[in-house]
CSV table of C-alpha atoms in Angstrom, one decimal:
chain,number,residue,atom,x,y,z
A,26,MET,CA,29.0,0.3,-23.0
A,27,LYS,CA,26.6,-2.2,-21.4
A,28,LYS,CA,28.4,-2.1,-18.1
A,29,LYS,CA,28.2,1.7,-18.0
A,30,ASN,CA,24.4,1.5,-18.6
A,31,ILE,CA,24.0,-1.0,-15.8
A,32,LEU,CA,26.0,1.3,-13.4
A,33,LEU,CA,23.9,4.3,-14.5
A,34,ILE,CA,20.7,2.4,-13.9
A,35,PHE,CA,21.8,1.4,-10.4
A,36,GLY,CA,22.9,5.0,-9.8
A,37,LEU,CA,19.3,6.1,-10.7
A,38,LEU,CA,17.6,3.7,-8.3
A,39,PRO,CA,17.8,6.3,-5.5
A,40,VAL,CA,16.1,8.9,-7.8
A,41,LEU,CA,13.3,6.4,-8.4
A,42,ALA,CA,13.0,5.7,-4.6
A,43,SER,CA,13.6,9.4,-4.0
A,44,CYS,CA,14.5,11.2,-0.8
A,45,ILE,CA,11.0,11.3,0.8
A,46,THR,CA,10.8,12.0,4.5
A,47,LYS,CA,8.4,10.8,7.1
A,48,SER,CA,6.8,14.2,7.3
A,49,LEU,CA,6.2,14.1,3.5
A,50,ILE,CA,4.8,10.6,3.8
A,51,SER,CA,2.5,11.8,6.6
A,52,GLU,CA,1.3,14.7,4.4
A,53,THR,CA,0.8,12.5,1.4
A,54,SER,CA,-1.0,9.7,3.2
A,55,GLY,CA,-2.9,11.6,5.8
A,56,VAL,CA,-1.5,9.3,8.5
A,57,ASN,CA,-0.1,11.4,11.3
A,58,THR,CA,3.6,11.2,12.1
A,59,ALA,CA,3.1,9.8,15.6
A,60,GLU,CA,1.3,6.8,14.1
A,61,LEU,CA,4.0,6.4,11.4
A,62,ASN,CA,6.6,6.4,14.2
A,63,ASN,CA,4.9,3.4,15.8
A,64,ILE,CA,5.5,1.2,12.7
A,65,PRO,CA,8.6,-1.0,13.0
A,66,ASN,CA,11.2,-0.2,10.3
A,67,GLY,CA,11.1,-2.9,7.6
A,68,ALA,CA,7.5,-3.9,8.4
A,69,LYS,CA,6.3,-6.0,5.4
A,70,GLU,CA,2.6,-6.4,6.1
A,71,ILE,CA,-0.3,-4.9,8.0
A,72,ILE,CA,-2.4,-7.3,10.2
A,73,ILE,CA,-5.8,-6.4,11.3
A,74,GLU,CA,-7.7,-8.6,13.8
A,75,ARG,CA,-11.1,-7.7,15.2
A,76,SER,CA,-14.2,-9.3,16.5
A,77,GLY,CA,-16.9,-10.3,14.0
A,78,THR,CA,-16.9,-12.5,10.9
A,79,ALA,CA,-14.6,-12.6,7.9
A,80,GLU,CA,-17.6,-11.5,5.8
A,81,GLU,CA,-18.1,-8.4,7.9
A,82,LEU,CA,-14.4,-7.6,7.7
A,83,TYR,CA,-14.4,-8.1,4.0
A,84,ASN,CA,-17.3,-5.8,3.5
A,85,ASP,CA,-15.8,-3.1,5.7
A,86,LEU,CA,-12.4,-3.4,3.9
A,87,PHE,CA,-14.1,-3.1,0.5
A,88,THR,CA,-15.8,0.1,1.7
A,89,ALA,CA,-12.6,1.5,3.2
A,90,LEU,CA,-10.7,0.9,-0.1
A,91,LEU,CA,-13.3,2.6,-2.2
A,92,SER,CA,-13.5,5.5,0.2
A,93,ARG,CA,-9.7,6.0,-0.3
A,94,GLY,CA,-10.1,6.0,-4.1
A,95,HIS,CA,-8.9,2.5,-4.8
A,96,ARG,CA,-10.3,0.4,-7.5
A,97,ILE,CA,-10.8,-3.3,-7.0
A,98,ASP,CA,-8.9,-5.5,-9.5
A,99,LYS,CA,-10.1,-8.9,-8.2
A,100,ASP,CA,-12.0,-10.1,-5.2
A,101,ASP,CA,-13.7,-13.2,-3.9
A,102,LYS,CA,-15.7,-12.9,-0.7
A,103,GLU,CA,-16.0,-16.7,-0.3
A,104,ARG,CA,-12.2,-17.3,-0.7
A,105,GLY,CA,-11.5,-14.1,1.3
A,106,TYR,CA,-9.3,-11.9,-0.8
A,107,ILE,CA,-9.2,-8.5,-2.4
A,108,THR,CA,-6.6,-7.1,-4.9
A,109,THR,CA,-6.5,-3.5,-6.0
A,110,GLU,CA,-5.4,-1.9,-9.2
A,111,GLY,CA,-2.4,0.3,-9.3
A,112,HIS,CA,-3.4,3.6,-7.7
A,113,ASP,CA,-1.5,6.9,-7.7
A,114,VAL,CA,-0.9,7.6,-4.0
A,115,GLY,CA,1.2,10.8,-4.5
A,116,GLN,CA,4.8,11.9,-5.2
A,117,SER,CA,4.7,9.9,-8.5
A,118,THR,CA,4.2,6.7,-6.6
A,119,THR,CA,1.8,3.9,-7.7
A,120,GLN,CA,0.6,1.4,-5.2
A,121,ARG,CA,-1.5,-1.8,-5.2
A,122,MET,CA,-2.6,-4.2,-2.4
A,123,THR,CA,-3.4,-7.8,-1.8
A,124,ILE,CA,-5.6,-8.5,1.2
A,125,VAL,CA,-6.3,-11.9,2.5
A,126,ILE,CA,-9.2,-12.3,5.1
A,127,THR,CA,-9.7,-15.3,7.4
A,128,ASP,CA,-12.1,-16.3,10.1
A,129,ASN,CA,-10.9,-17.3,13.5
A,130,GLU,CA,-13.1,-18.8,16.2
A,131,THR,CA,-14.1,-15.4,17.7
A,132,SER,CA,-12.7,-12.9,15.3
A,133,ALA,CA,-11.6,-12.2,11.7
A,134,LYS,CA,-8.2,-11.3,10.5
A,135,ALA,CA,-6.9,-9.5,7.4
A,136,ILE,CA,-3.3,-9.5,6.2
A,137,MET,CA,-2.5,-6.6,3.8
A,138,THR,CA,0.6,-6.7,1.6
A,139,THR,CA,1.6,-3.8,-0.5
A,140,GLU,CA,3.5,-3.3,-3.8
A,141,TRP,CA,4.8,-0.1,-5.3
A,142,LYS,CA,6.5,1.3,-8.4
A,143,ALA,CA,7.6,4.7,-9.5
A,144,GLY,CA,5.0,6.6,-11.3
A,145,THR,CA,5.2,8.0,-14.9
A,146,GLU,CA,6.7,11.4,-13.8
A,147,ALA,CA,9.5,9.8,-11.8
A,148,THR,CA,10.4,7.3,-14.5
A,149,MET,CA,10.4,10.0,-17.1
A,150,PHE,CA,12.7,12.1,-14.9
A,151,ALA,CA,15.1,9.2,-14.5
A,152,SER,CA,15.0,8.4,-18.2
A,153,GLY,CA,15.8,12.1,-19.0
A,154,LEU,CA,18.8,12.0,-16.6
A,155,SER,CA,20.2,8.8,-17.9
A,156,GLY,CA,19.5,9.2,-21.6
A,157,ILE,CA,18.1,5.7,-21.7
A,158,GLN,CA,14.5,4.5,-21.3
A,159,ILE,CA,13.8,3.5,-17.7
A,160,HIS,CA,10.9,1.2,-16.9
A,161,SER,CA,9.5,0.9,-13.5
A,162,ASP,CA,8.3,-2.5,-12.2
A,163,TRP,CA,6.4,-3.6,-9.1
A,164,GLY,CA,8.3,-4.3,-5.9
A,165,LYS,CA,7.3,-5.2,-2.4
A,166,ALA,CA,6.7,-2.2,-0.3
A,167,THR,CA,8.0,-2.1,3.3
A,168,TRP,CA,7.9,0.6,5.9
A,169,GLU,CA,10.8,2.9,5.2
A,170,THR,CA,11.2,6.4,3.9
A,171,GLY,CA,11.0,6.9,0.2
A,172,ARG,CA,8.4,5.7,-2.3
A,173,PRO,CA,8.0,2.3,-0.7
A,174,GLY,CA,7.1,4.1,2.5
A,175,ILE,CA,4.5,6.2,0.8
A,176,SER,CA,2.9,3.0,-0.6
A,177,PHE,CA,3.0,1.3,2.8
A,178,ALA,CA,1.6,4.3,4.5
A,179,GLU,CA,-1.4,4.3,2.1
A,180,SER,CA,-2.2,0.7,3.3
A,181,VAL,CA,-1.9,2.0,6.9
A,182,ALA,CA,-4.4,4.8,6.0
A,183,VAL,CA,-6.8,2.1,4.7
A,184,ALA,CA,-6.4,0.1,7.9
A,185,ILE,CA,-7.1,3.2,10.0
A,186,LYS,CA,-10.1,4.1,7.9
A,187,LEU,CA,-11.4,0.6,8.4
A,188,MET,CA,-11.0,0.6,12.1
A,189,GLU,CA,-12.5,4.1,12.5
A,190,GLY,CA,-15.6,3.0,10.5
A,191,TRP,CA,-15.8,-0.2,12.5
A,192,SER,CA,-15.6,1.6,15.9
A,193,HIS,CA,-18.3,4.0,14.9
A,194,THR,CA,-20.7,1.3,13.7
A,195,ASN,CA,-20.0,-0.9,16.9
A,196,LYS,CA,-20.7,1.8,19.5
A,197,ASN,CA,-24.3,0.8,19.6
A,198,ARG,CA,-23.6,-3.0,20.0
């Protein structure tokens, strides 16, 4: 009986990841399909490098995250990191980020990593199909179609928001 349950759980993994297309990811995240097509398949992190200080980049990232509806879990400006709470990013997908910000000699750099898990609706559906209680746990999001891609695209949307805000504030410099 135990082997049957294990096989059933592995059979439900595609349901939890779901058949989510790039166009649905674009619609959900607000990132246009052309920008999504520029992301290499399997990308694991988003790197942002721009002129200015780590403190400026930290402040702008904080603003970009809040403007996209993310809540900050932990942060430390001096140590240069921000983590976000789990956030529903659409299609019953929960996402969270860890961002590390560093100073270079003439620029600042942020590295964003993303995690995802199936939301309540998706896990309830999978539990209903299997007849056993399914629990979703955090996994590393990479660029691909499906729920991991929705999570990754949300991080891309934050990066785009950050760069748009930065370019508008630096036109007068």
